[in-house]
């Protein structure tokens, strides 16, 4: 799928903000640990995805009532739903100077993904840090996508083509206003 950047300036996909707080010491320390064994950007990006996917449980799968939204909090509390985990992955990628953005799928609810642009690559490659479980096998790939949930057009599901430098305001509002994960589950956006 070809993504359309919501801003043409590539530096926007390297920026830090309140959510993608890649200048935070916890994000920097995690990035430093991951990059110690990564000789290149590809190896680092794969390690970062696998770290977020495999060591930070999806709060719904784990039954964790906490809601996180800031990248450093996701890393500190080791929990988050797809959006929060995407924020953490984008922060880890940007911490190492790898352009990364946020993109979404319209499934039953909006599902959060990450897109990365590695050196030498022409296109953005979508990745899914959601977390694997039986029936879900998201993998880091550049040759083809292997997301947690392929969109099924016959079910009115679709891949949204816009790549955002910052979280979509509807997604961020939903996370910030949730008192806990059960409340969040009742207010997840179904459209952007």
PDB file of C-alpha atoms in Angstrom:
ATOM      1  CA  UNK A   1       0.000   0.000   0.000  1.00  0.00           C
ATOM      2  CA  UNK A   2       1.358   3.409  -0.945  1.00  0.00           C
ATOM      3  CA  UNK A   3       1.090   5.880   1.952  1.00  0.00           C
ATOM      4  CA  UNK A   4       0.498   9.602   1.515  1.00  0.00           C
ATOM      5  CA  UNK A   5       2.425  11.776   3.969  1.00  0.00           C
ATOM      6  CA  UNK A   6       0.175  14.311   5.681  1.00  0.00           C
ATOM      7  CA  UNK A   7       3.140  16.687   5.597  1.00  0.00           C
ATOM      8  CA  UNK A   8       5.790  16.679   2.860  1.00  0.00           C
ATOM      9  CA  UNK A   9       8.582  17.645   5.267  1.00  0.00           C
ATOM     10  CA  UNK A  10      10.452  14.451   6.246  1.00  0.00           C
ATOM     11  CA  UNK A  11      11.789  16.174   9.369  1.00  0.00           C
ATOM     12  CA  UNK A  12       8.252  16.018  10.807  1.00  0.00           C
ATOM     13  CA  UNK A  13       8.684  12.230  10.905  1.00  0.00           C
ATOM     14  CA  UNK A  14      11.776  12.657  13.092  1.00  0.00           C
ATOM     15  CA  UNK A  15      10.361  15.228  15.524  1.00  0.00           C
ATOM     16  CA  UNK A  16       9.726  14.812  19.239  1.00  0.00           C
ATOM     17  CA  UNK A  17       6.554  16.024  20.923  1.00  0.00           C
ATOM     18  CA  UNK A  18       4.488  15.337  24.033  1.00  0.00           C
ATOM     19  CA  UNK A  19       3.403  11.902  22.761  1.00  0.00           C
ATOM     20  CA  UNK A  20       6.390  10.792  20.702  1.00  0.00           C
ATOM     21  CA  UNK A  21       8.787  11.931  23.424  1.00  0.00           C
ATOM     22  CA  UNK A  22      11.937  10.327  22.043  1.00  0.00           C
ATOM     23  CA  UNK A  23      14.155  12.751  23.957  1.00  0.00           C
ATOM     24  CA  UNK A  24      12.915  11.292  27.266  1.00  0.00           C
ATOM     25  CA  UNK A  25      15.679   9.443  29.175  1.00  0.00           C
ATOM     26  CA  UNK A  26      13.702   6.177  29.256  1.00  0.00           C
ATOM     27  CA  UNK A  27      13.201   6.216  25.484  1.00  0.00           C
ATOM     28  CA  UNK A  28      16.867   7.115  24.941  1.00  0.00           C
ATOM     29  CA  UNK A  29      18.070   4.354  27.274  1.00  0.00           C
ATOM     30  CA  UNK A  30      15.866   1.750  25.586  1.00  0.00           C
ATOM     31  CA  UNK A  31      17.052   2.888  22.143  1.00  0.00           C
ATOM     32  CA  UNK A  32      20.683   2.702  23.274  1.00  0.00           C
ATOM     33  CA  UNK A  33      20.200  -0.848  24.541  1.00  0.00           C
ATOM     34  CA  UNK A  34      18.534  -1.946  21.304  1.00  0.00           C
ATOM     35  CA  UNK A  35      21.103  -0.235  19.078  1.00  0.00           C
ATOM     36  CA  UNK A  36      24.066  -1.833  20.889  1.00  0.00           C
ATOM     37  CA  UNK A  37      23.490  -5.070  18.942  1.00  0.00           C
ATOM     38  CA  UNK A  38      22.224  -3.458  15.736  1.00  0.00           C
ATOM     39  CA  UNK A  39      24.879  -2.800  13.088  1.00  0.00           C
ATOM     40  CA  UNK A  40      22.495  -0.959  10.747  1.00  0.00           C
ATOM     41  CA  UNK A  41      19.127   0.810  10.537  1.00  0.00           C
ATOM     42  CA  UNK A  42      17.301  -2.294   9.270  1.00  0.00           C
ATOM     43  CA  UNK A  43      18.511  -4.461  12.159  1.00  0.00           C
ATOM     44  CA  UNK A  44      17.676  -1.725  14.668  1.00  0.00           C
ATOM     45  CA  UNK A  45      14.180  -1.140  13.252  1.00  0.00           C
ATOM     46  CA  UNK A  46      13.447  -4.872  13.367  1.00  0.00           C
ATOM     47  CA  UNK A  47      14.759  -5.104  16.948  1.00  0.00           C
ATOM     48  CA  UNK A  48      12.664  -2.089  17.996  1.00  0.00           C
ATOM     49  CA  UNK A  49       9.491  -3.586  16.517  1.00  0.00           C
ATOM     50  CA  UNK A  50      10.126  -6.958  18.141  1.00  0.00           C
ATOM     51  CA  UNK A  51      10.878  -5.280  21.483  1.00  0.00           C
ATOM     52  CA  UNK A  52       7.608  -3.336  21.516  1.00  0.00           C
ATOM     53  CA  UNK A  53       5.584  -6.197  20.025  1.00  0.00           C
ATOM     54  CA  UNK A  54       6.968  -8.902  22.324  1.00  0.00           C
ATOM     55  CA  UNK A  55       7.904  -7.263  25.649  1.00  0.00           C
ATOM     56  CA  UNK A  56       5.085  -4.761  26.090  1.00  0.00           C
ATOM     57  CA  UNK A  57       1.833  -6.705  26.401  1.00  0.00           C
ATOM     58  CA  UNK A  58      -1.272  -5.396  24.673  1.00  0.00           C
ATOM     59  CA  UNK A  59      -3.364  -4.287  27.655  1.00  0.00           C
ATOM     60  CA  UNK A  60      -6.520  -6.014  26.377  1.00  0.00           C
ATOM     61  CA  UNK A  61      -4.691  -9.344  25.978  1.00  0.00           C
ATOM     62  CA  UNK A  62      -3.115  -9.001  29.418  1.00  0.00           C
ATOM     63  CA  UNK A  63      -6.269  -7.781  31.170  1.00  0.00           C
ATOM     64  CA  UNK A  64      -4.376  -4.664  32.281  1.00  0.00           C
ATOM     65  CA  UNK A  65      -6.758  -1.785  33.104  1.00  0.00           C
ATOM     66  CA  UNK A  66      -4.130   0.955  32.704  1.00  0.00           C
ATOM     67  CA  UNK A  67      -4.260   3.297  29.712  1.00  0.00           C
ATOM     68  CA  UNK A  68      -0.997   4.708  28.387  1.00  0.00           C
ATOM     69  CA  UNK A  69      -0.495   7.102  25.497  1.00  0.00           C
ATOM     70  CA  UNK A  70       2.912   8.791  25.865  1.00  0.00           C
ATOM     71  CA  UNK A  71       5.807   6.703  24.471  1.00  0.00           C
ATOM     72  CA  UNK A  72       7.910   6.978  27.639  1.00  0.00           C
ATOM     73  CA  UNK A  73       4.934   5.872  29.777  1.00  0.00           C
ATOM     74  CA  UNK A  74       4.321   2.851  27.542  1.00  0.00           C
ATOM     75  CA  UNK A  75       7.960   1.836  28.056  1.00  0.00           C
ATOM     76  CA  UNK A  76       7.833   2.523  31.809  1.00  0.00           C
ATOM     77  CA  UNK A  77       4.516   0.796  32.543  1.00  0.00           C
ATOM     78  CA  UNK A  78       5.014  -1.981  29.973  1.00  0.00           C
ATOM     79  CA  UNK A  79       1.422  -1.844  28.736  1.00  0.00           C
ATOM     80  CA  UNK A  80      -0.666  -0.267  26.026  1.00  0.00           C
ATOM     81  CA  UNK A  81      -3.165  -0.853  23.273  1.00  0.00           C
ATOM     82  CA  UNK A  82      -2.175  -0.708  19.600  1.00  0.00           C
ATOM     83  CA  UNK A  83      -2.078   3.117  19.495  1.00  0.00           C
ATOM     84  CA  UNK A  84       0.144   3.421  22.549  1.00  0.00           C
ATOM     85  CA  UNK A  85       2.469   0.675  21.371  1.00  0.00           C
ATOM     86  CA  UNK A  86       2.699   2.439  18.002  1.00  0.00           C
ATOM     87  CA  UNK A  87       3.679   5.662  19.809  1.00  0.00           C
ATOM     88  CA  UNK A  88       6.454   3.784  21.634  1.00  0.00           C
ATOM     89  CA  UNK A  89       7.779   2.218  18.433  1.00  0.00           C
ATOM     90  CA  UNK A  90       7.777   5.531  16.561  1.00  0.00           C
ATOM     91  CA  UNK A  91       9.688   7.141  19.448  1.00  0.00           C
ATOM     92  CA  UNK A  92      12.293   4.361  19.457  1.00  0.00           C
ATOM     93  CA  UNK A  93      12.766   4.655  15.691  1.00  0.00           C
ATOM     94  CA  UNK A  94      13.031   8.436  15.757  1.00  0.00           C
ATOM     95  CA  UNK A  95      15.462   8.260  18.673  1.00  0.00           C
ATOM     96  CA  UNK A  96      17.892   6.607  16.253  1.00  0.00           C
ATOM     97  CA  UNK A  97      17.192   9.029  13.402  1.00  0.00           C
ATOM     98  CA  UNK A  98      14.892   6.718  11.453  1.00  0.00           C
ATOM     99  CA  UNK A  99      11.856   8.481   9.950  1.00  0.00           C
ATOM    100  CA  UNK A 100       8.652   6.953  11.307  1.00  0.00           C
ATOM    101  CA  UNK A 101       4.987   7.881  11.307  1.00  0.00           C
ATOM    102  CA  UNK A 102       1.582   6.665  12.366  1.00  0.00           C
ATOM    103  CA  UNK A 103      -1.046   5.157  10.112  1.00  0.00           C
ATOM    104  CA  UNK A 104      -4.325   3.413  10.709  1.00  0.00           C
ATOM    105  CA  UNK A 105      -6.671   0.704   9.533  1.00  0.00           C
ATOM    106  CA  UNK A 106     -10.456   0.903   9.721  1.00  0.00           C
ATOM    107  CA  UNK A 107     -11.434  -2.497  11.069  1.00  0.00           C
ATOM    108  CA  UNK A 108     -14.313  -2.938  13.534  1.00  0.00           C
ATOM    109  CA  UNK A 109     -12.570  -0.035  15.268  1.00  0.00           C
ATOM    110  CA  UNK A 110      -9.580   2.021  14.186  1.00  0.00           C
ATOM    111  CA  UNK A 111      -6.340   0.040  14.541  1.00  0.00           C
ATOM    112  CA  UNK A 112      -2.977   1.785  14.946  1.00  0.00           C
ATOM    113  CA  UNK A 113       0.109   0.966  12.888  1.00  0.00           C
ATOM    114  CA  UNK A 114       3.565   2.410  12.259  1.00  0.00           C
ATOM    115  CA  UNK A 115       5.297   3.163   8.974  1.00  0.00           C
ATOM    116  CA  UNK A 116       9.070   3.347   8.723  1.00  0.00           C
ATOM    117  CA  UNK A 117      11.284   4.675   5.948  1.00  0.00           C
ATOM    118  CA  UNK A 118      14.673   3.012   6.050  1.00  0.00           C
ATOM    119  CA  UNK A 119      17.754   4.334   4.235  1.00  0.00           C
ATOM    120  CA  UNK A 120      17.796   3.302   0.592  1.00  0.00           C
ATOM    121  CA  UNK A 121      14.105   2.390   0.563  1.00  0.00           C
ATOM    122  CA  UNK A 122      11.782   4.190  -1.835  1.00  0.00           C
ATOM    123  CA  UNK A 123       8.600   3.668   0.125  1.00  0.00           C
ATOM    124  CA  UNK A 124       7.281   3.664   3.643  1.00  0.00           C
ATOM    125  CA  UNK A 125       6.815   0.160   5.089  1.00  0.00           C
ATOM    126  CA  UNK A 126       3.921  -0.413   7.477  1.00  0.00           C
ATOM    127  CA  UNK A 127       4.629  -2.424  10.619  1.00  0.00           C
ATOM    128  CA  UNK A 128       2.330  -3.614  13.410  1.00  0.00           C
ATOM    129  CA  UNK A 129       3.622  -3.587  17.016  1.00  0.00           C
ATOM    130  CA  UNK A 130       0.270  -4.751  18.460  1.00  0.00           C
ATOM    131  CA  UNK A 131       1.553  -8.015  19.895  1.00  0.00           C
ATOM    132  CA  UNK A 132       1.196 -11.546  18.641  1.00  0.00           C
ATOM    133  CA  UNK A 133      -1.114 -14.173  20.066  1.00  0.00           C
ATOM    134  CA  UNK A 134      -2.832 -17.249  18.637  1.00  0.00           C
ATOM    135  CA  UNK A 135      -4.132 -16.224  15.228  1.00  0.00           C
ATOM    136  CA  UNK A 136      -2.044 -13.029  15.114  1.00  0.00           C
ATOM    137  CA  UNK A 137       1.448 -13.135  13.587  1.00  0.00           C
ATOM    138  CA  UNK A 138       2.711  -9.631  12.762  1.00  0.00           C
ATOM    139  CA  UNK A 139       6.322  -9.605  11.549  1.00  0.00           C
ATOM    140  CA  UNK A 140       8.867  -6.976  10.531  1.00  0.00           C
ATOM    141  CA  UNK A 141       9.040  -7.127   6.756  1.00  0.00           C
ATOM    142  CA  UNK A 142       9.972  -4.788   3.946  1.00  0.00           C
ATOM    143  CA  UNK A 143       9.247  -7.135   1.020  1.00  0.00           C
ATOM    144  CA  UNK A 144       5.549  -7.456   1.886  1.00  0.00           C
ATOM    145  CA  UNK A 145       3.295  -6.568   4.785  1.00  0.00           C
ATOM    146  CA  UNK A 146       2.623  -8.999   7.575  1.00  0.00           C
ATOM    147  CA  UNK A 147       0.268  -7.104   9.874  1.00  0.00           C
ATOM    148  CA  UNK A 148      -1.782  -8.407  12.772  1.00  0.00           C
ATOM    149  CA  UNK A 149      -5.030  -7.890  10.897  1.00  0.00           C
ATOM    150  CA  UNK A 150      -5.165  -7.648   7.097  1.00  0.00           C
ATOM    151  CA  UNK A 151      -8.064  -5.388   6.088  1.00  0.00           C
ATOM    152  CA  UNK A 152     -10.995  -7.329   4.602  1.00  0.00           C
ATOM    153  CA  UNK A 153     -12.846  -5.173   2.067  1.00  0.00           C
ATOM    154  CA  UNK A 154     -15.783  -7.596   2.080  1.00  0.00           C
ATOM    155  CA  UNK A 155     -16.304  -6.631   5.751  1.00  0.00           C
ATOM    156  CA  UNK A 156     -16.008  -2.901   4.991  1.00  0.00           C
ATOM    157  CA  UNK A 157     -12.493  -2.852   6.443  1.00  0.00           C
ATOM    158  CA  UNK A 158      -9.815  -0.766   4.805  1.00  0.00           C
ATOM    159  CA  UNK A 159      -6.279   0.482   5.067  1.00  0.00           C
ATOM    160  CA  UNK A 160      -6.305   4.251   5.511  1.00  0.00           C
ATOM    161  CA  UNK A 161      -3.676   5.731   3.157  1.00  0.00           C
ATOM    162  CA  UNK A 162      -2.540   8.773   5.169  1.00  0.00           C
ATOM    163  CA  UNK A 163       0.726   8.743   7.118  1.00  0.00           C
ATOM    164  CA  UNK A 164       0.680  11.080  10.122  1.00  0.00           C
ATOM    165  CA  UNK A 165       3.696  12.648  11.793  1.00  0.00           C
ATOM    166  CA  UNK A 166       1.684  12.947  15.033  1.00  0.00           C
ATOM    167  CA  UNK A 167      -1.116  10.804  16.449  1.00  0.00           C
ATOM    168  CA  UNK A 168      -4.498  11.502  14.894  1.00  0.00           C
ATOM    169  CA  UNK A 169      -6.386  13.909  17.222  1.00  0.00           C
ATOM    170  CA  UNK A 170      -9.362  11.533  17.552  1.00  0.00           C
ATOM    171  CA  UNK A 171      -7.071   8.704  18.683  1.00  0.00           C
ATOM    172  CA  UNK A 172      -5.186  10.883  21.133  1.00  0.00           C
ATOM    173  CA  UNK A 173      -8.376  12.340  22.629  1.00  0.00           C
ATOM    174  CA  UNK A 174      -9.776   8.840  23.119  1.00  0.00           C
ATOM    175  CA  UNK A 175      -6.633   7.719  24.978  1.00  0.00           C
ATOM    176  CA  UNK A 176      -6.364  10.842  27.125  1.00  0.00           C
ATOM    177  CA  UNK A 177     -10.007  10.788  28.216  1.00  0.00           C
ATOM    178  CA  UNK A 178     -10.167   7.112  29.127  1.00  0.00           C
ATOM    179  CA  UNK A 179     -10.321   6.467  32.866  1.00  0.00           C
ATOM    180  CA  UNK A 180      -9.281   2.842  32.344  1.00  0.00           C
ATOM    181  CA  UNK A 181      -9.070   0.262  29.577  1.00  0.00           C
ATOM    182  CA  UNK A 182     -12.673  -0.999  29.953  1.00  0.00           C
ATOM    183  CA  UNK A 183     -13.848   2.617  29.532  1.00  0.00           C
ATOM    184  CA  UNK A 184     -11.456   3.045  26.611  1.00  0.00           C
ATOM    185  CA  UNK A 185     -12.924  -0.053  24.948  1.00  0.00           C
ATOM    186  CA  UNK A 186     -16.349   1.638  24.957  1.00  0.00           C
ATOM    187  CA  UNK A 187     -14.990   4.809  23.312  1.00  0.00           C
ATOM    188  CA  UNK A 188     -12.567   3.496  20.668  1.00  0.00           C
ATOM    189  CA  UNK A 189     -13.003   5.398  17.414  1.00  0.00           C
ATOM    190  CA  UNK A 190     -14.669   3.602  14.528  1.00  0.00           C
ATOM    191  CA  UNK A 191     -13.699   6.228  11.952  1.00  0.00           C
ATOM    192  CA  UNK A 192     -11.207   9.056  11.491  1.00  0.00           C
TER     193      UNK A 192
END
